[in-house]
mmCIF file of C-alpha atoms and ligand atoms in Angstrom:
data_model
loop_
_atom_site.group_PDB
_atom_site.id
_atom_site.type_symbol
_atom_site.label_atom_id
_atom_site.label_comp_id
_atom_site.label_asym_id
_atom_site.label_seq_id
_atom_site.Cartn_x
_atom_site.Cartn_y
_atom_site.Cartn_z
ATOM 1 C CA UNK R 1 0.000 0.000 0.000
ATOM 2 C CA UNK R 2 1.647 3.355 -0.830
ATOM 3 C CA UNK R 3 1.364 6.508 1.052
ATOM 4 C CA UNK R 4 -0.126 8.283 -2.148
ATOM 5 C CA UNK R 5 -3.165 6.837 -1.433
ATOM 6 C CA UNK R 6 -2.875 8.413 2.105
ATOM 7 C CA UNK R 7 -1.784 11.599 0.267
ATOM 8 C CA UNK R 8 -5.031 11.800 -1.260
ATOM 9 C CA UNK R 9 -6.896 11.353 0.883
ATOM 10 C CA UNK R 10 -5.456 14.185 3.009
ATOM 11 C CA UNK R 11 -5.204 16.614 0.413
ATOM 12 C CA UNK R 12 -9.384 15.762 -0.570
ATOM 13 C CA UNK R 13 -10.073 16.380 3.087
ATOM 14 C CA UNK R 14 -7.828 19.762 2.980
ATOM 15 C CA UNK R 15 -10.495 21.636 0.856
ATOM 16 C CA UNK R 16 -12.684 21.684 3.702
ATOM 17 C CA UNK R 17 -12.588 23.775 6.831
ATOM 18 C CA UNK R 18 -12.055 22.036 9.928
ATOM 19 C CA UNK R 19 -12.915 23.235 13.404
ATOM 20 C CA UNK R 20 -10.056 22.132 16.300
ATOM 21 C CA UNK R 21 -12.252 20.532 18.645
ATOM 22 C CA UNK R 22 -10.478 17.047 19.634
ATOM 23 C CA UNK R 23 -7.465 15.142 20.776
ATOM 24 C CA UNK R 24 -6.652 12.585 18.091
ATOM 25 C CA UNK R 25 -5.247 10.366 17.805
ATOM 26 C CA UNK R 26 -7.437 8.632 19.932
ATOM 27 C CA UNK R 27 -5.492 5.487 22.027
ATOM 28 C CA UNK R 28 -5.865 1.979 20.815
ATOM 29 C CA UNK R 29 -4.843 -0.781 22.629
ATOM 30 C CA UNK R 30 -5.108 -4.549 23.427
ATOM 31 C CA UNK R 31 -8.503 -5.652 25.228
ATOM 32 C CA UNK R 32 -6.348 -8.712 27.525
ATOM 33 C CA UNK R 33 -9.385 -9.644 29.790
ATOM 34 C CA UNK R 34 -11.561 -9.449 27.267
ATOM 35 C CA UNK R 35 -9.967 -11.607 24.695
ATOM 36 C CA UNK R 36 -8.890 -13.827 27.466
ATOM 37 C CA UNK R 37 -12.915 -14.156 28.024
ATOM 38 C CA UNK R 38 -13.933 -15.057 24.759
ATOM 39 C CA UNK R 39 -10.782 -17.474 23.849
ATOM 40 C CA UNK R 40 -9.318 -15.570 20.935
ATOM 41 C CA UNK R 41 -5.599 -13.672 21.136
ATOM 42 C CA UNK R 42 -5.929 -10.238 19.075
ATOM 43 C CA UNK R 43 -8.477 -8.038 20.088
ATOM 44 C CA UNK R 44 -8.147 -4.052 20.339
ATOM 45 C CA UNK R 45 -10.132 -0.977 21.219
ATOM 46 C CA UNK R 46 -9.872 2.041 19.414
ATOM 47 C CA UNK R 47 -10.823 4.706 21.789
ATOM 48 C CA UNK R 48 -13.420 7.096 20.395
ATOM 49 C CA UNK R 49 -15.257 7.487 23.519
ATOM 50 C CA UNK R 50 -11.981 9.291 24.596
ATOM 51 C CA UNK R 51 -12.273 12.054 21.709
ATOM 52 C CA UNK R 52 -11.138 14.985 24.167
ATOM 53 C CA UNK R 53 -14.311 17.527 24.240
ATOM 54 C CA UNK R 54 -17.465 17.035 26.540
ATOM 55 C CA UNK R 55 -17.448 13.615 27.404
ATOM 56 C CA UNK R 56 -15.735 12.033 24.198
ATOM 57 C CA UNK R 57 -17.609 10.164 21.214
ATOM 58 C CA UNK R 58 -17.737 9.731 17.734
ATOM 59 C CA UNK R 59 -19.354 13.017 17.399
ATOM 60 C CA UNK R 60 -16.449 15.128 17.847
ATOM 61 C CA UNK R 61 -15.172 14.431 14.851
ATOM 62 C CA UNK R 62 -18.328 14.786 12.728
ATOM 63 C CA UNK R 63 -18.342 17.893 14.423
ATOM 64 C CA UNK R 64 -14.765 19.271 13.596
ATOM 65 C CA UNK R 65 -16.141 19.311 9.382
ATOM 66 C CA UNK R 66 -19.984 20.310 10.102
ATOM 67 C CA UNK R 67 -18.466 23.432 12.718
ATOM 68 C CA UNK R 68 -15.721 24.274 10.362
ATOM 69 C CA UNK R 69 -18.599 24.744 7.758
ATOM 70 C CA UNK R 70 -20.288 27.000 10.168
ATOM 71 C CA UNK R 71 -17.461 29.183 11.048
ATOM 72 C CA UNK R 72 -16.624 29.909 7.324
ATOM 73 C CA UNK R 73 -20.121 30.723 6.680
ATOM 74 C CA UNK R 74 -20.023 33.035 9.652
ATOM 75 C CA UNK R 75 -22.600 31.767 11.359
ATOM 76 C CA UNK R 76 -23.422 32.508 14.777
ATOM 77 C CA UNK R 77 -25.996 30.041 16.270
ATOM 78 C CA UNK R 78 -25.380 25.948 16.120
ATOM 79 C CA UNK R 79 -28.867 24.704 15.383
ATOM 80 C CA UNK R 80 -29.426 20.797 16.581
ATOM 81 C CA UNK R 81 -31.891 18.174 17.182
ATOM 82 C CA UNK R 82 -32.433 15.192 18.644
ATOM 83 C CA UNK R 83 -33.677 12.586 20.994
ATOM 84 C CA UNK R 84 -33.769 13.610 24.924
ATOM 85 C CA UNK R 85 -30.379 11.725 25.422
ATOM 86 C CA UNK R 86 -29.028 13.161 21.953
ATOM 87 C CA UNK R 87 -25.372 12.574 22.158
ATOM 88 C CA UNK R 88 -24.757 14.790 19.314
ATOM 89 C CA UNK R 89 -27.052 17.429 20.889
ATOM 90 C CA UNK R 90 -24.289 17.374 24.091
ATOM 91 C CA UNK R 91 -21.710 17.368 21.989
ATOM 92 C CA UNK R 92 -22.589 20.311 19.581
ATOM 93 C CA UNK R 93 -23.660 22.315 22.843
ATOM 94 C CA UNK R 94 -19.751 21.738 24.102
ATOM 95 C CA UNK R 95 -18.200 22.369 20.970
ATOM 96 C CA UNK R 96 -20.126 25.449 20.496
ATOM 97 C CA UNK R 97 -18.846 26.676 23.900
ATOM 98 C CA UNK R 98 -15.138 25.783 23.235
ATOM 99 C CA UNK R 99 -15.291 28.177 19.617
ATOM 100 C CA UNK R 100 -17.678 30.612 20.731
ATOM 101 C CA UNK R 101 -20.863 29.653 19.185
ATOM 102 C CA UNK R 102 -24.285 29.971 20.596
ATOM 103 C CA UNK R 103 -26.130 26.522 20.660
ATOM 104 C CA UNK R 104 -29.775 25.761 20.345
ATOM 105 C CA UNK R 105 -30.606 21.705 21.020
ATOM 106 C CA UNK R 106 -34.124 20.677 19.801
ATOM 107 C CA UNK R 107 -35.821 17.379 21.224
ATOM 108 C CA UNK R 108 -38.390 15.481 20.227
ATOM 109 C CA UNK R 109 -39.243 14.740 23.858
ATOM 110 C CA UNK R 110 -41.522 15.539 26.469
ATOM 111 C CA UNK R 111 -39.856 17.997 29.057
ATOM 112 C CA UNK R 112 -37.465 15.391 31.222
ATOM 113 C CA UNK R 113 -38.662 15.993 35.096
ATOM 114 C CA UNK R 114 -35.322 15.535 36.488
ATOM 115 C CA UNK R 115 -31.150 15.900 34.894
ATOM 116 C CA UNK R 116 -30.037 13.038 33.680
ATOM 117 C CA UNK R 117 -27.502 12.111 31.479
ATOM 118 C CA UNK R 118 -27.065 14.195 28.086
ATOM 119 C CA UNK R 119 -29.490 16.521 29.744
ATOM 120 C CA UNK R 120 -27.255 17.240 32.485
ATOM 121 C CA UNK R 121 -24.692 18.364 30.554
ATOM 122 C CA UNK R 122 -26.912 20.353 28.627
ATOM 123 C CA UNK R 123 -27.803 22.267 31.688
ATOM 124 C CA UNK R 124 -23.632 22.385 32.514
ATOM 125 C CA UNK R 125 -23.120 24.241 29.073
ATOM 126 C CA UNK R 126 -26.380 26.404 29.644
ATOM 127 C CA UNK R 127 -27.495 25.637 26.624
ATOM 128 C CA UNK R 128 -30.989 26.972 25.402
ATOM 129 C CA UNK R 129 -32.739 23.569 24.597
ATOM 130 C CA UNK R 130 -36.641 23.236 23.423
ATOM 131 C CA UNK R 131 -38.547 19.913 24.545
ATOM 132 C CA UNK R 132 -41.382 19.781 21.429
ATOM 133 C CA UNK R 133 -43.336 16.567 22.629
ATOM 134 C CA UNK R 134 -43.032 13.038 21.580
ATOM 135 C CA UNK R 135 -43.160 13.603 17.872
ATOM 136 C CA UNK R 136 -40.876 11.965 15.051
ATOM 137 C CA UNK R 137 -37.987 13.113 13.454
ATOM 138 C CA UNK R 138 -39.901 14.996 10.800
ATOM 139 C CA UNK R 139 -41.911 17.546 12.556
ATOM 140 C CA UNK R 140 -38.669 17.862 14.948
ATOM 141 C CA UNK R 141 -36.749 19.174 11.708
ATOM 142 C CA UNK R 142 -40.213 21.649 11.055
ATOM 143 C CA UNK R 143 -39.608 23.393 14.842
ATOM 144 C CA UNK R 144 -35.739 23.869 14.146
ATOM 145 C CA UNK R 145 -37.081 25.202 10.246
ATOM 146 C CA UNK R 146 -38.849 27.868 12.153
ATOM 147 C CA UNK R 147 -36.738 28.297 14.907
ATOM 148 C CA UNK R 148 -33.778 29.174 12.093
ATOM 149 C CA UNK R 149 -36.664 31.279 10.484
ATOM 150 C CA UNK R 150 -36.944 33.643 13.710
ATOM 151 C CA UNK R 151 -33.654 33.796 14.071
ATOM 152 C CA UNK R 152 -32.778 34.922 10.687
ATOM 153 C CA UNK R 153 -35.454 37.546 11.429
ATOM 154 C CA UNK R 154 -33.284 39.106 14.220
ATOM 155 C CA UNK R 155 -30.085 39.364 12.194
ATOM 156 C CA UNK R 156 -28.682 35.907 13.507
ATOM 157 C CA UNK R 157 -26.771 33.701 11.176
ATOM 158 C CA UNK R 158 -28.006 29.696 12.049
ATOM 159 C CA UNK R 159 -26.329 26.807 11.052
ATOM 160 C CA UNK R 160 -28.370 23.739 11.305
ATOM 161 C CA UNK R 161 -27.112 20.196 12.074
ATOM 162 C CA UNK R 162 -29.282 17.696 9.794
ATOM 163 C CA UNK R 163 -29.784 14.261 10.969
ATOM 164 C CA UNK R 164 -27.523 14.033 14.038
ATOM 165 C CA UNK R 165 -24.631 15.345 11.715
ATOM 166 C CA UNK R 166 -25.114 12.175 9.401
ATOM 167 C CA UNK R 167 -24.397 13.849 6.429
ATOM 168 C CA UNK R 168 -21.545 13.605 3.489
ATOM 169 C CA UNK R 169 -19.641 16.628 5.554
ATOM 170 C CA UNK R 170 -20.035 15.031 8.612
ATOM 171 C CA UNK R 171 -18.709 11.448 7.539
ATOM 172 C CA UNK R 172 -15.635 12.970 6.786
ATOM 173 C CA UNK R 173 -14.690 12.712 10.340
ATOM 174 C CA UNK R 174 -14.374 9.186 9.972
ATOM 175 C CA UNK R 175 -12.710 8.999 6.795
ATOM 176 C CA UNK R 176 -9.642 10.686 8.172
ATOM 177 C CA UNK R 177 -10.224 8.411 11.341
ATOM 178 C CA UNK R 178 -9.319 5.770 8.626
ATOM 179 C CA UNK R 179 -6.242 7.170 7.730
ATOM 180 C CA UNK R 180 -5.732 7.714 11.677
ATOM 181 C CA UNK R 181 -6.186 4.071 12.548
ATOM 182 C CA UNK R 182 -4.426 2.832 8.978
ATOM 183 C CA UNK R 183 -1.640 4.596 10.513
ATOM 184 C CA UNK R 184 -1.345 3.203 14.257
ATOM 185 C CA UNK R 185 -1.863 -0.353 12.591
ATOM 186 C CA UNK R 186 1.025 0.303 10.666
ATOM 187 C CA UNK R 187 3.693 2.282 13.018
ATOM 188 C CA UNK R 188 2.592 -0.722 16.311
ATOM 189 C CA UNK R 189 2.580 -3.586 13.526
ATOM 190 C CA UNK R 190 -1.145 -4.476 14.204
ATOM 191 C CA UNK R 191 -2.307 -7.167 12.396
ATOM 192 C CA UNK R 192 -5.955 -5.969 12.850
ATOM 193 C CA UNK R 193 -7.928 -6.824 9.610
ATOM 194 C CA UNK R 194 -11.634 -6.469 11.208
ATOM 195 C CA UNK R 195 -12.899 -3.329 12.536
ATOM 196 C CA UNK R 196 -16.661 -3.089 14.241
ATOM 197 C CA UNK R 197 -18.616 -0.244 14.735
ATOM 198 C CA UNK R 198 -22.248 0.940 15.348
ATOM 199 C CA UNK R 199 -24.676 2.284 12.714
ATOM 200 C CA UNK R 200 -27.934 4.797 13.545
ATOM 201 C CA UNK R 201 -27.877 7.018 10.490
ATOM 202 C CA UNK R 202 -25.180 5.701 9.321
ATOM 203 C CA UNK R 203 -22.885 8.638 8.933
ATOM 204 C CA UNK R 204 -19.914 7.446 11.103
ATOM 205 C CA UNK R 205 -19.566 4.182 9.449
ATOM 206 C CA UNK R 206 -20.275 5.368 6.201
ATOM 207 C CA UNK R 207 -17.247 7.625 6.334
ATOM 208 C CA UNK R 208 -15.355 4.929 7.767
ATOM 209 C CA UNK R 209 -16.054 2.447 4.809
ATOM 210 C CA UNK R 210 -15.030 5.363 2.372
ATOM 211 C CA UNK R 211 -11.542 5.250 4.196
ATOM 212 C CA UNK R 212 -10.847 2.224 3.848
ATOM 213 C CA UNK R 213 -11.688 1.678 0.168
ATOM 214 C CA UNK R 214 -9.822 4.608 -0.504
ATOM 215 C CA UNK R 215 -6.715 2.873 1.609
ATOM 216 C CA UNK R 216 -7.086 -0.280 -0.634
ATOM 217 C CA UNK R 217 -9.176 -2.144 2.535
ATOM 218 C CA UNK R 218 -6.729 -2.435 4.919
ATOM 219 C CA UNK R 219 -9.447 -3.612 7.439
ATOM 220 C CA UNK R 220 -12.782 -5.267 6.942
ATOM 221 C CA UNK R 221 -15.814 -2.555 8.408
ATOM 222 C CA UNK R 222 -18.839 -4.653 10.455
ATOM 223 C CA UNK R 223 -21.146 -2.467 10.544
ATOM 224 C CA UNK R 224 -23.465 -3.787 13.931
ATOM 225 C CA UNK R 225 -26.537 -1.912 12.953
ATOM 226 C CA UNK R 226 -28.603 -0.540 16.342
ATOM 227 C CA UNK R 227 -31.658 1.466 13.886
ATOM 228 C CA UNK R 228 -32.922 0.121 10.703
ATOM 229 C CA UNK R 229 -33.161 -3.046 8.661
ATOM 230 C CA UNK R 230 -30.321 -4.499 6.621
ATOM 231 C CA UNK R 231 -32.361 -3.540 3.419
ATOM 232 C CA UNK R 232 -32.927 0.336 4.529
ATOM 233 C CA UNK R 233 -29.701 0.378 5.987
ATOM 234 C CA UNK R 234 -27.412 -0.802 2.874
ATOM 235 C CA UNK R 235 -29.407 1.796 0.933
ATOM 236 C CA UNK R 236 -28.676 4.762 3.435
ATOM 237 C CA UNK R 237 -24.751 3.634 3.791
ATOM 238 C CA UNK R 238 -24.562 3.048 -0.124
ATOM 239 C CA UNK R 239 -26.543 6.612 -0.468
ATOM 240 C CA UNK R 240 -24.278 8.764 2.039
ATOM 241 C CA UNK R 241 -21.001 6.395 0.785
ATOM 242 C CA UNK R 242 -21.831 8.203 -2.889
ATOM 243 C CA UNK R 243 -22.565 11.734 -1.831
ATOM 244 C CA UNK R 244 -18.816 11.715 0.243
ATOM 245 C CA UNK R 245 -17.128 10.526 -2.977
ATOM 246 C CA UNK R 246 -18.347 13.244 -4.616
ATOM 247 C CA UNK R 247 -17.662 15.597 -2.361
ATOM 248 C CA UNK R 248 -13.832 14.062 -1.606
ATOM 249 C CA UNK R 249 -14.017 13.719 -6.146
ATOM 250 C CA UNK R 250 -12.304 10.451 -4.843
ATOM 251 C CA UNK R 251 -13.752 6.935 -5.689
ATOM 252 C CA UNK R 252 -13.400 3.229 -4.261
ATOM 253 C CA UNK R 253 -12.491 1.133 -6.857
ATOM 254 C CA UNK R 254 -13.374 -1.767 -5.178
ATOM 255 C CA UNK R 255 -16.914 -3.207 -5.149
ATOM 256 C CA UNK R 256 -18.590 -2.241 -1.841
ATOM 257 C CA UNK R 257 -18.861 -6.062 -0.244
ATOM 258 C CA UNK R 258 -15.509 -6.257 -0.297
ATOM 259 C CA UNK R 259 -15.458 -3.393 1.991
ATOM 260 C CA UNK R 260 -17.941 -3.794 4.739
ATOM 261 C CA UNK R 261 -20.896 -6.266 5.946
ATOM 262 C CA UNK R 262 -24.144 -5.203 7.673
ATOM 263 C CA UNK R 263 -25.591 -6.783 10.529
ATOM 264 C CA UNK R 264 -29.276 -5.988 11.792
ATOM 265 C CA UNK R 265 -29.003 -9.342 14.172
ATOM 266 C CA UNK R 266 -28.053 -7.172 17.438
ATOM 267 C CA UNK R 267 -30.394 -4.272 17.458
ATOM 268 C CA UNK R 268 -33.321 -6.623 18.679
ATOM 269 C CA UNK R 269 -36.925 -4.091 18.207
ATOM 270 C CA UNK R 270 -34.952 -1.315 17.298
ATOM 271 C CA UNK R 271 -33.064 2.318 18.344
ATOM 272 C CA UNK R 272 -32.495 2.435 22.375
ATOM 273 C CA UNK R 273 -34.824 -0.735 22.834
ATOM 274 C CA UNK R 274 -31.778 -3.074 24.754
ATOM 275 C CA UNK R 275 -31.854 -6.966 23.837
ATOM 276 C CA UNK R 276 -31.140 -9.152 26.537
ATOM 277 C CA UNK R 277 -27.668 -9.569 25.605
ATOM 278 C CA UNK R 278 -26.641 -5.879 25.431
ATOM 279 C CA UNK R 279 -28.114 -5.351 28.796
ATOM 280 C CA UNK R 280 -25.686 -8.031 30.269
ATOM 281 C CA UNK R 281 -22.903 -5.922 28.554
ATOM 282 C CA UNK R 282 -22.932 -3.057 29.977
ATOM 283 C CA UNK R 283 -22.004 -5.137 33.501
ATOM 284 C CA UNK R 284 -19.776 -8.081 31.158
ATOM 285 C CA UNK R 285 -17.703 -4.941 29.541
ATOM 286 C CA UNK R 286 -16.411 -2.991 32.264
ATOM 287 C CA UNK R 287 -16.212 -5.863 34.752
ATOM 288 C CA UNK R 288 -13.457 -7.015 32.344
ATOM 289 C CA UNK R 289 -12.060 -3.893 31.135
ATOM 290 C CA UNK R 290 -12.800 -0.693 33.303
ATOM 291 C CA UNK R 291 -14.209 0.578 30.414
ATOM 292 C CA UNK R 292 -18.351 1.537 30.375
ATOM 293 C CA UNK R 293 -20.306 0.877 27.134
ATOM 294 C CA UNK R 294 -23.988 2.271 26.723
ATOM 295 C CA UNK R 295 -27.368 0.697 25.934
ATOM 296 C CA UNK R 296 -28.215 1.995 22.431
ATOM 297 C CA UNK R 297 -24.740 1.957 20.500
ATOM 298 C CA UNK R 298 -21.692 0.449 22.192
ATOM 299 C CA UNK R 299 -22.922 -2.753 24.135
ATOM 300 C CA UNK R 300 -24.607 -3.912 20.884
ATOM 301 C CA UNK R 301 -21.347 -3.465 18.826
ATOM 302 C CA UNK R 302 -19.554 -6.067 21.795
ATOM 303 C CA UNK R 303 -22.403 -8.629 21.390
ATOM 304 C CA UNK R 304 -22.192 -8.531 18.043
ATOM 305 C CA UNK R 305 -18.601 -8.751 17.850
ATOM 306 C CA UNK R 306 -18.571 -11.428 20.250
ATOM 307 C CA UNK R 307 -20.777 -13.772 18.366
ATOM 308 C CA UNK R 308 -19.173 -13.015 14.915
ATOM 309 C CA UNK R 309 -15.526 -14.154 16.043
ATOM 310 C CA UNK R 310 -17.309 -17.060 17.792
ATOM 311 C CA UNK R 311 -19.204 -18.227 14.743
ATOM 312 C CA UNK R 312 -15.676 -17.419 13.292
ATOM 313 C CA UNK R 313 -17.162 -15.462 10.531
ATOM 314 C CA UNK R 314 -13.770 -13.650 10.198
ATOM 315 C CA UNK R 315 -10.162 -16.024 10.640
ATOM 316 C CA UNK R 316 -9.516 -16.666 13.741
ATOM 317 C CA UNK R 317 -5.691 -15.419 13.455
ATOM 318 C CA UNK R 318 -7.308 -11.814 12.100
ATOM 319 C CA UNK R 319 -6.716 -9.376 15.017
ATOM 320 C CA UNK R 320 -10.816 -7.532 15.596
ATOM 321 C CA UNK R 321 -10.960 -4.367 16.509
ATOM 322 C CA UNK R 322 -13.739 -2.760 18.651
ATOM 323 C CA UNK R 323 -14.470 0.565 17.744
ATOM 324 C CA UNK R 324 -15.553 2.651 20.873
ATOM 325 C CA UNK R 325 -18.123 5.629 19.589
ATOM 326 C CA UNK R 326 -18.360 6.514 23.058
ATOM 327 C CA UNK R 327 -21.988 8.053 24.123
ATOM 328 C CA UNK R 328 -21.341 7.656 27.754
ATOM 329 C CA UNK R 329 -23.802 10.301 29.598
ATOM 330 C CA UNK R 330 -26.875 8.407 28.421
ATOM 331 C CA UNK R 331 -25.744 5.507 30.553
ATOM 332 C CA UNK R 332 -26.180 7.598 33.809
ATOM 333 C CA UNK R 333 -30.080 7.852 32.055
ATOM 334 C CA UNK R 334 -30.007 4.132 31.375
ATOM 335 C CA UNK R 335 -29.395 1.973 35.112
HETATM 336 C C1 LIG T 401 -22.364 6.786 20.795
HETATM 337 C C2 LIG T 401 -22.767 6.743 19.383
HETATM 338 N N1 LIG T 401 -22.289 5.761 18.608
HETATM 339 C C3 LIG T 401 -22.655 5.650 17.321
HETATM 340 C C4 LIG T 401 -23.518 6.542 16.732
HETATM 341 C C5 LIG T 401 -23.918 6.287 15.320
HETATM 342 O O1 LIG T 401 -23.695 7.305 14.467
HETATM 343 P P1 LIG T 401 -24.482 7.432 13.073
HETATM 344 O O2 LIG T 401 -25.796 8.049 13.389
HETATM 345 O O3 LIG T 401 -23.579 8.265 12.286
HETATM 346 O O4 LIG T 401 -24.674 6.065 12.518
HETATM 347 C C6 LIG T 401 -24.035 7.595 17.486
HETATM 348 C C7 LIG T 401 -24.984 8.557 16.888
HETATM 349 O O5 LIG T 401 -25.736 9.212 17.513
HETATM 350 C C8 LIG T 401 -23.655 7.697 18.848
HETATM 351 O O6 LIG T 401 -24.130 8.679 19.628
#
């Protein structure tokens, strides 16, 4: 593999304005206990829930491109939306603070009686958050349409977040966190050839996948999805994987398989609705490790993992590696 591929990829990813807003490269290390547990000798953590703003997560780097965006368009007010325990709602409101940014947060939720979790932190960054009712995602994007409205009306310049920062901009977080793991593999001679990580919207792994096609595959992307179907999924990822290589004018060359495998056989009935086996995770996980996983994203990304190297779906001499996306407040919501 040569480093003009790499080259590429960095000078694609140039073009675009980038806000400062984390500490990569994020750790990766061995998961001994773990591996121990589940009788296989090469499995490794890539540490995305210790991204270095608010409480860490994948976010942070969706959030460098989408806040870049915002500060060359001069715009004054981050506009985002979300569930009550948005991660990306927490995030934004912290990353706002840290380059000077107002932040409105938008949730499809009734008004939460007590702090918890995301919320709490949303209170922390005294951010100016609207609870609309339990209503879907659509009429959620109306209220922020007319909250952006108003504030135009005043003289304000919003910027609005679309679909928890799932977008072609956003993704490109994770195709430089490609490069950025391509990179550790190669400088601590990893022999990691599997990577797993969560899909809601699909953004994050999208970007991902785009990375690694562009790098010539130098790991294998599960995606563990926690939201939709297989069939709606692989349309969303093959949609969003599209609109980035456009954006990057960069293509895979490879046919997508050969890049990355969906999974809907660990989200059991769906976004935040635990199975049995992710609830035992988030007690397995850090029992082993020290290390907390969540209900809705993380813990199903371990069970899935777990049962994939177990049916030995992937080699058995292929080092796996775990990809953390972090979302840690909502668990102080969550037990
Ligand atoms: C902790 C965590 N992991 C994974 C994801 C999945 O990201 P995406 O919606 O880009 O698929 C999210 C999104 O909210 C998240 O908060």
């Amino acid at each position: 593999l040569s480093n003009n591929n790499i080259n590429k990829i960095y000078k694609a990813l140039e073009q675009f304005n980038k806000a400062n807003l984390g500490v990569f490269p994020t750790p990766i290390h061995r998961l001994e206990n773990f591996q121990k547990k589940i009788n296989h000798n090469n499995i490794w953590i890539k540490r995305d829930d210790l991204t270095g703003l608010g409480m860490g997560g994948n976010k942070v780097r969706t959030l460098e491109y989408l806040l870049g965006d915002a500060l060359l368009k001069n715009s004054d007010t981050i506009l985002v939306s979300g569930p009550l325990q948005s991660n990306m709602c927490s995030i934004a409101a912290a990353a706002s603070r840290k380059i000077g940014l107002s932040c409105i947060t938008v949730h499809n939720s009734n008004t939460p009686k007590e702090l918890k979790g995301n919320v709490t932190l949303l209170s922390l960054l005294n951010a100016k958050s609207y609870f609309i009712g339990e209503t879907d995602e659509d009429e959620r994007q109306q209220f922020v349409e007319k909250i952006a409205t108003e504030l135009k009306k005043i003289g304000k310049k919003p910027y609005i977040i679309l679909k928890g920062g799932s977008t072609a901009l956003g993704a490109l977080g994770y195709v430089q966190a490609a490069v950025e793991l391509y990179e550790q593999i190669k400088k601590l001679k990893l022999n990691i050839k599997h990577v797993f990580m969560p899909a809601g919207h699909g953004g994050t792994v999208a970007g991902l996948i785009v990375g690694a096609g562009l790098l010539d595959i130098p790991f294998h992307v599960h995606v563990i999805s926690v939201e939709h179907p297989k069939h709606e999924l692989v349309k969303i990822i093959n949609n969003l994987i599209k609109e980035i290589e456009e954006l990057l004018d960069l293509k895979i060359t490879y046919p997508i398989d050969q890049v990355m495998t969906i999974y809907d056989d660990y989200m059991g009935e769906g976004w935040g609705k635990p199975t049995k086996e992710s609830d035992s995770m988030i007690y397995e996980f850090p029992q082993l490790e020290g290390i907390f996983v969540e209900k809705v994203y993380t813990s199903k990304v371990v069970v899935g993992m777990v049962d994939l190297l177990q049916k030995q779906v992937i080699p058995s001499d292929d080092g796996a590696c775990y990809w953390h996306t972090g979302g840690l407040p909502s668990l102080f919501a969550q037990v």
